[in-house]
Coordinates of C-alpha atoms in Angstrom, one line a residue:
Chain A
M1 CA 20.3 -13.1 28.2
N2 CA 17.9 -13.3 31.1
A3 CA 14.5 -12.6 29.9
D4 CA 13.2 -10.9 33.2
L5 CA 16.3 -8.3 33.0
V6 CA 15.5 -7.8 29.2
A7 CA 11.7 -7.2 30.3
L8 CA 12.8 -5.1 33.3
A9 CA 15.1 -2.9 31.0
L10 CA 12.3 -2.3 28.3
I11 CA 9.7 -1.6 30.6
V12 CA 11.8 1.0 32.7
G13 CA 13.4 2.4 29.3
A14 CA 10.1 3.0 27.7
A15 CA 9.0 4.8 30.8
N16 CA 12.1 7.0 30.6
W17 CA 11.4 7.6 27.1
A18 CA 7.9 8.7 27.9
F19 CA 8.8 11.1 30.9
R20 CA 11.4 12.7 28.6
Y21 CA 9.8 12.8 25.3
L22 CA 5.9 13.4 26.1
P23 CA 6.0 16.5 28.2
T24 CA 8.2 18.3 25.2
R25 CA 4.7 18.0 23.2
L26 CA 2.9 20.3 25.5
D27 CA 1.9 23.4 23.7
L28 CA 2.7 26.1 26.2
S29 CA 1.8 29.0 23.5
D30 CA -1.5 29.9 25.7
A31 CA 0.2 30.0 29.0
P32 CA 0.1 33.8 29.9
Q33 CA 3.6 35.5 30.8
G34 CA 4.1 35.6 34.3
G35 CA 1.5 33.4 35.1
L36 CA 1.7 30.5 37.6
F37 CA 2.6 27.9 34.7
A38 CA 5.1 30.0 33.5
R39 CA 6.9 30.9 36.8
F40 CA 6.6 27.2 37.7
L41 CA 8.8 26.4 34.8
A42 CA 11.1 29.1 35.1
A43 CA 11.9 28.0 38.4
T44 CA 12.1 24.3 37.4
G45 CA 15.7 24.6 35.8
P46 CA 17.5 26.4 38.8
A47 CA 15.8 24.0 40.9
A48 CA 16.7 21.0 39.3
I49 CA 20.2 22.0 39.3
A50 CA 20.5 23.1 42.5
T51 CA 19.0 19.9 43.8
L52 CA 21.3 17.8 41.6
A53 CA 24.2 19.7 43.0
V54 CA 23.3 18.9 46.6
A55 CA 22.4 15.6 46.1
S56 CA 25.5 14.6 44.6
L57 CA 27.5 16.5 47.3
Q58 CA 25.7 15.2 50.4
P59 CA 27.0 11.8 50.4
L60 CA 30.6 12.9 50.4
V61 CA 29.8 15.7 53.1
A62 CA 27.6 13.5 55.0
S63 CA 29.9 10.3 55.6
A64 CA 33.4 12.1 56.1
Q65 CA 35.2 12.6 59.1
L66 CA 36.2 16.3 59.4
A67 CA 39.6 15.6 57.8
D68 CA 37.9 13.6 54.8
L69 CA 36.5 16.9 54.3
A70 CA 39.5 18.6 52.8
P71 CA 39.2 17.3 49.4
V72 CA 35.7 18.4 49.0
A73 CA 36.3 21.4 50.1
V74 CA 39.3 22.1 47.8
G75 CA 37.2 20.4 44.9
V76 CA 34.2 22.9 45.3
L77 CA 36.9 25.9 45.5
G78 CA 38.6 24.5 42.5
V79 CA 35.2 24.3 40.7
A80 CA 34.4 28.1 41.7
V81 CA 37.5 29.5 41.0
A82 CA 37.8 27.8 37.5
Y83 CA 34.3 28.6 36.3
F84 CA 34.6 32.5 37.2
A85 CA 38.1 32.5 35.8
S86 CA 37.0 30.8 32.2
H87 CA 33.3 30.8 32.4
S88 CA 33.8 27.3 31.0
V89 CA 31.9 24.4 32.5
A90 CA 34.1 21.8 31.1
L91 CA 37.3 23.4 32.3
A92 CA 35.6 24.0 36.0
T93 CA 34.7 20.6 36.1
L94 CA 38.1 19.2 35.2
A95 CA 39.7 21.5 37.7
G96 CA 37.7 20.3 40.4
A97 CA 38.0 16.8 39.8
V98 CA 41.9 17.1 39.3
L99 CA 41.8 19.5 42.6
Y100 CA 39.9 17.1 44.6
G101 CA 42.3 14.2 43.4
V102 CA 45.2 15.8 44.5
A103 CA 43.9 16.9 47.8
Y104 CA 42.8 13.6 48.5
A105 CA 46.1 12.1 47.7
L106 CA 47.9 14.3 50.0
V107 CA 45.3 13.9 52.9
Chain B
M1 CA 11.4 39.3 18.6
S2 CA 13.6 37.6 16.4
D3 CA 17.4 36.9 17.4
P4 CA 19.8 37.2 14.5
A5 CA 22.4 34.7 16.0
P6 CA 22.5 31.5 13.9
K7 CA 20.9 28.2 15.8
S8 CA 23.3 25.9 17.5
S9 CA 24.9 22.9 15.3
F10 CA 24.9 19.2 15.9
A11 CA 28.9 19.8 16.4
Q12 CA 28.2 22.8 18.9
G13 CA 26.1 19.8 20.7
L14 CA 28.9 17.6 20.6
W15 CA 31.1 20.1 22.0
S16 CA 28.8 21.1 24.9
A17 CA 28.4 17.1 25.7
L18 CA 31.9 17.1 26.4
P19 CA 31.9 17.9 30.2
I20 CA 28.9 15.7 30.7
A21 CA 30.6 12.8 28.8
L22 CA 33.8 13.2 31.3
G23 CA 31.5 12.8 34.1
Y24 CA 29.7 10.1 32.8
F25 CA 32.6 8.0 31.7
P26 CA 33.8 7.0 35.1
I27 CA 30.4 6.4 36.6
A28 CA 29.3 4.3 33.9
F29 CA 32.8 2.5 34.2
S30 CA 31.7 1.7 37.8
F31 CA 28.4 0.5 36.8
G32 CA 29.7 -1.7 34.4
V33 CA 32.3 -3.4 37.1
A34 CA 29.2 -3.4 39.6
A35 CA 27.0 -5.1 37.1
V36 CA 29.7 -7.7 36.5
R37 CA 30.1 -8.1 40.2
A38 CA 26.5 -8.3 40.9
G39 CA 26.7 -11.5 38.5
L40 CA 25.4 -9.7 35.1
S41 CA 27.3 -10.5 31.8
A42 CA 29.0 -7.8 29.7
P43 CA 26.1 -7.5 26.9
E44 CA 23.7 -7.6 29.9
A45 CA 25.6 -4.7 31.6
V46 CA 25.6 -2.8 28.2
M47 CA 21.8 -3.5 27.4
L48 CA 20.9 -1.9 30.5
S49 CA 22.8 1.1 29.9
L50 CA 21.4 1.1 26.5
V51 CA 17.8 0.8 26.9
I52 CA 17.3 2.3 30.7
Y53 CA 20.1 5.2 30.2
A54 CA 19.4 6.3 33.5
G55 CA 22.6 6.2 36.0
A56 CA 21.0 6.1 39.6
S57 CA 18.1 3.8 38.4
Q58 CA 20.5 1.3 36.9
F59 CA 22.7 1.2 40.1
L60 CA 19.4 0.4 42.0
A61 CA 18.2 -2.1 39.7
L62 CA 21.4 -4.0 40.4
A63 CA 20.2 -4.1 43.9
L64 CA 16.8 -5.2 43.1
I65 CA 17.9 -7.8 40.7
T66 CA 20.7 -9.2 43.4
G67 CA 17.9 -8.9 46.2
G68 CA 15.6 -11.0 44.2
A69 CA 12.8 -8.3 44.1
P70 CA 9.7 -9.5 41.6
L71 CA 9.8 -7.8 38.1
A72 CA 6.7 -5.4 38.9
V73 CA 8.0 -4.3 42.3
S74 CA 11.5 -3.5 40.4
A75 CA 9.6 -1.8 37.6
F76 CA 7.6 0.3 39.6
T77 CA 10.6 1.4 41.9
L78 CA 12.5 2.5 38.9
I79 CA 9.7 4.3 37.0
A80 CA 9.0 6.3 40.1
M81 CA 12.6 7.5 40.6
N82 CA 12.8 8.8 37.1
L83 CA 9.1 10.9 37.5
R84 CA 11.2 14.1 37.8
H85 CA 12.1 13.9 34.3
V86 CA 8.5 15.1 33.2
L87 CA 9.7 18.9 34.5
Y88 CA 12.2 18.7 31.9
G89 CA 10.8 18.8 28.6
P90 CA 8.2 22.0 29.2
A91 CA 11.2 23.8 31.2
L92 CA 13.6 23.2 28.3
M93 CA 10.9 24.2 25.6
K94 CA 10.2 27.2 27.5
A95 CA 13.8 28.4 27.5
A96 CA 14.0 27.5 23.6
G97 CA 11.3 30.1 23.1
P98 CA 8.2 30.2 20.8
G99 CA 8.7 28.4 17.6
A100 CA 11.5 26.0 18.6
G101 CA 11.5 22.7 16.6
R102 CA 10.3 19.8 18.4
R103 CA 9.4 17.4 15.4
R104 CA 12.2 15.0 16.2
A105 CA 11.9 15.5 20.0
W106 CA 10.6 11.7 19.9
A107 CA 14.4 10.7 19.1
W108 CA 16.3 13.1 21.1
A109 CA 14.3 13.6 24.0
F110 CA 15.6 10.2 25.3
G111 CA 18.8 11.5 25.7
L112 CA 17.4 14.3 28.3
T113 CA 19.0 13.4 31.1
D114 CA 19.6 15.5 34.3
E115 CA 22.7 16.4 33.1
V116 CA 22.1 17.0 29.3
F117 CA 19.3 19.1 30.5
G118 CA 21.1 21.0 33.0
A119 CA 24.0 21.8 30.2
A120 CA 21.4 22.8 27.7
L121 CA 19.6 25.0 30.1
G122 CA 22.6 26.7 31.2
G123 CA 23.7 27.2 27.8
L124 CA 20.3 28.9 26.7
A125 CA 20.3 31.0 30.0
R126 CA 23.9 32.3 29.2
G127 CA 23.1 32.9 25.5
R128 CA 25.6 30.6 24.4
V129 CA 23.2 28.1 23.0
R130 CA 20.4 29.0 20.4
F131 CA 17.8 26.1 20.8
S132 CA 18.1 23.4 17.7
E133 CA 17.1 20.0 17.5
P134 CA 20.7 19.2 15.8
F135 CA 22.3 20.8 18.9
M136 CA 20.0 18.6 21.4
F137 CA 21.0 15.4 19.1
G138 CA 24.7 16.4 19.3
I139 CA 24.6 16.9 23.2
G140 CA 22.5 13.9 23.9
L141 CA 24.7 11.6 21.5
G142 CA 28.0 12.6 22.9
A143 CA 26.4 11.7 26.6
Y144 CA 24.9 8.6 25.6
A145 CA 28.2 7.2 23.6
A146 CA 30.1 7.9 26.8
W147 CA 27.6 6.2 29.3
V148 CA 27.2 3.2 26.9
L149 CA 31.2 3.1 26.2
G150 CA 31.8 3.4 29.8
T151 CA 29.6 0.7 30.9
A152 CA 31.1 -1.8 28.2
L153 CA 34.8 -1.1 29.2
G154 CA 33.9 -1.2 33.0
A155 CA 32.2 -4.6 32.1
L156 CA 35.3 -5.7 30.4
A157 CA 37.6 -4.8 33.0
G158 CA 35.8 -6.9 35.7
G159 CA 35.3 -6.7 39.1
A160 CA 38.4 -5.1 40.8
A161 CA 39.2 -2.6 37.7
L162 CA 39.9 0.5 39.9
A163 CA 41.4 -1.1 43.3
D164 CA 44.9 -0.3 42.5
W165 CA 44.2 3.1 41.5
P166 CA 42.3 4.9 44.5
V167 CA 43.5 8.5 43.8
L168 CA 42.1 8.2 40.5
S169 CA 39.0 6.6 41.2
A170 CA 38.2 9.2 43.9
A171 CA 38.8 12.0 41.3
L172 CA 36.8 10.2 38.9
G173 CA 34.2 10.2 41.6
F174 CA 33.8 14.0 42.2
M175 CA 33.2 14.4 38.3
L176 CA 29.6 14.8 38.6
P177 CA 29.4 17.0 41.7
A178 CA 31.8 19.3 39.9
L179 CA 29.8 19.2 36.8
F180 CA 26.2 20.1 38.5
L181 CA 28.5 22.8 40.6
A182 CA 29.8 24.1 37.7
L183 CA 26.1 24.0 35.9
L184 CA 24.9 25.8 39.1
F185 CA 27.4 28.5 38.8
S186 CA 26.5 29.0 35.1
I187 CA 23.1 29.9 36.1
L188 CA 23.6 31.6 39.2
R189 CA 21.9 35.3 39.2
R190 CA 20.2 37.3 42.1
A191 CA 16.4 36.5 40.8
A192 CA 17.3 32.7 40.8
L193 CA 18.8 32.9 44.4
P194 CA 15.7 32.4 46.4
V195 CA 14.6 29.2 44.3
I196 CA 18.5 27.7 44.5
A197 CA 18.3 28.2 48.3
V198 CA 14.8 26.5 48.8
A199 CA 15.5 23.6 46.6
A200 CA 19.2 23.1 48.4
L201 CA 17.5 23.0 52.0
A202 CA 14.5 21.0 50.8
T203 CA 17.1 18.4 49.3
V204 CA 19.1 18.2 52.3
G205 CA 16.3 17.9 54.8
A206 CA 14.3 15.4 52.7
T207 CA 17.2 13.2 51.9
L208 CA 18.3 13.0 55.6
W209 CA 14.6 12.1 56.5
L210 CA 13.2 9.9 53.8
G211 CA 16.0 9.1 51.5
A212 CA 18.1 9.9 48.3
T213 CA 14.9 9.7 45.9
A214 CA 12.6 11.9 48.1
G215 CA 15.3 14.3 48.5
I216 CA 15.7 15.0 45.0
L217 CA 12.2 14.9 44.0
G218 CA 11.3 17.1 47.1
G219 CA 14.3 19.6 46.5
M220 CA 12.9 20.1 42.8
V221 CA 9.2 20.2 43.5
A222 CA 10.1 22.8 46.8
G223 CA 12.3 25.2 44.5
A224 CA 9.8 25.3 41.7
L225 CA 6.6 26.0 44.2
A226 CA 9.0 28.4 45.6
G227 CA 9.2 30.4 42.1
V228 CA 5.4 30.1 41.8
A229 CA 5.2 31.7 44.9
G230 CA 6.8 34.6 43.3
L231 CA 10.3 34.0 45.4
G232 CA 11.8 32.9 42.2
V233 CA 13.1 33.5 38.7
R234 CA 11.7 36.1 36.3
R235 CA 12.8 35.3 32.8

């Protein structure tokens, strides 16, 4: 196994672990309810999920011709309908991917 | 105030990991294929998934390695890409409430990827999950196993594994966008709309202007700052 590759993996892996673990140790008990920090943390979750949803869709939309957008539109609609019908994240994910695949095959 | 509902179990964590695993598997499979195509051996590809465990970073690592970038430059670039993860721990622990266990966070927090964070937070926000460390181990382990297994199978399948299955390949490629969208719907409330709108617009703008990594970091920070400015969520 390439030594440089192992070193790179260990350095980046250790940083990832630190980024994910160390902030969980922050003691937030003194943070006042409704304070700036509390508002920041409460907004972080929705902001992160919205960002990741847009970031994952953007390449599919940006590089597509108009006709190629149909599978994306069908997939997005499929996720929305399946989620609001079932309130299941798993079912909505599967439905969106299947409908995207069907639309892709038809187009 | 005490909540009479029992804490979520390890098995519930595994169940919550199912949509993540379905999304991870094809991407990890693609990573395994790409790694072998870039000249890595199957054990090297699996080692990257086991140790780094961050999808976009791993694909970028392949580009840096094959491009001959120095070790320090590659490490700095990949570390900078994952800086956003520092926001997840405090946000999750706040949503978990006072007294939430974190004694074994040194072990389960390694699994706190974008998707695991999103799914755990979505479950807590909907009241379907009551935070516990076994739950975090379950959701983290399910996702991690799918990522490593997908990489291994992709690396073993080799370079042209999905070439004869374009429709399947396309559908699998839509798994992660579908997962993030479903997670977004799961946390959708009127109070969160301004934060979501600001984050989405900032992501689009920063991605077009500065690139994908800046788009992700910019979107998260802009959305969180919108919350600080009073546009956002009250919980």
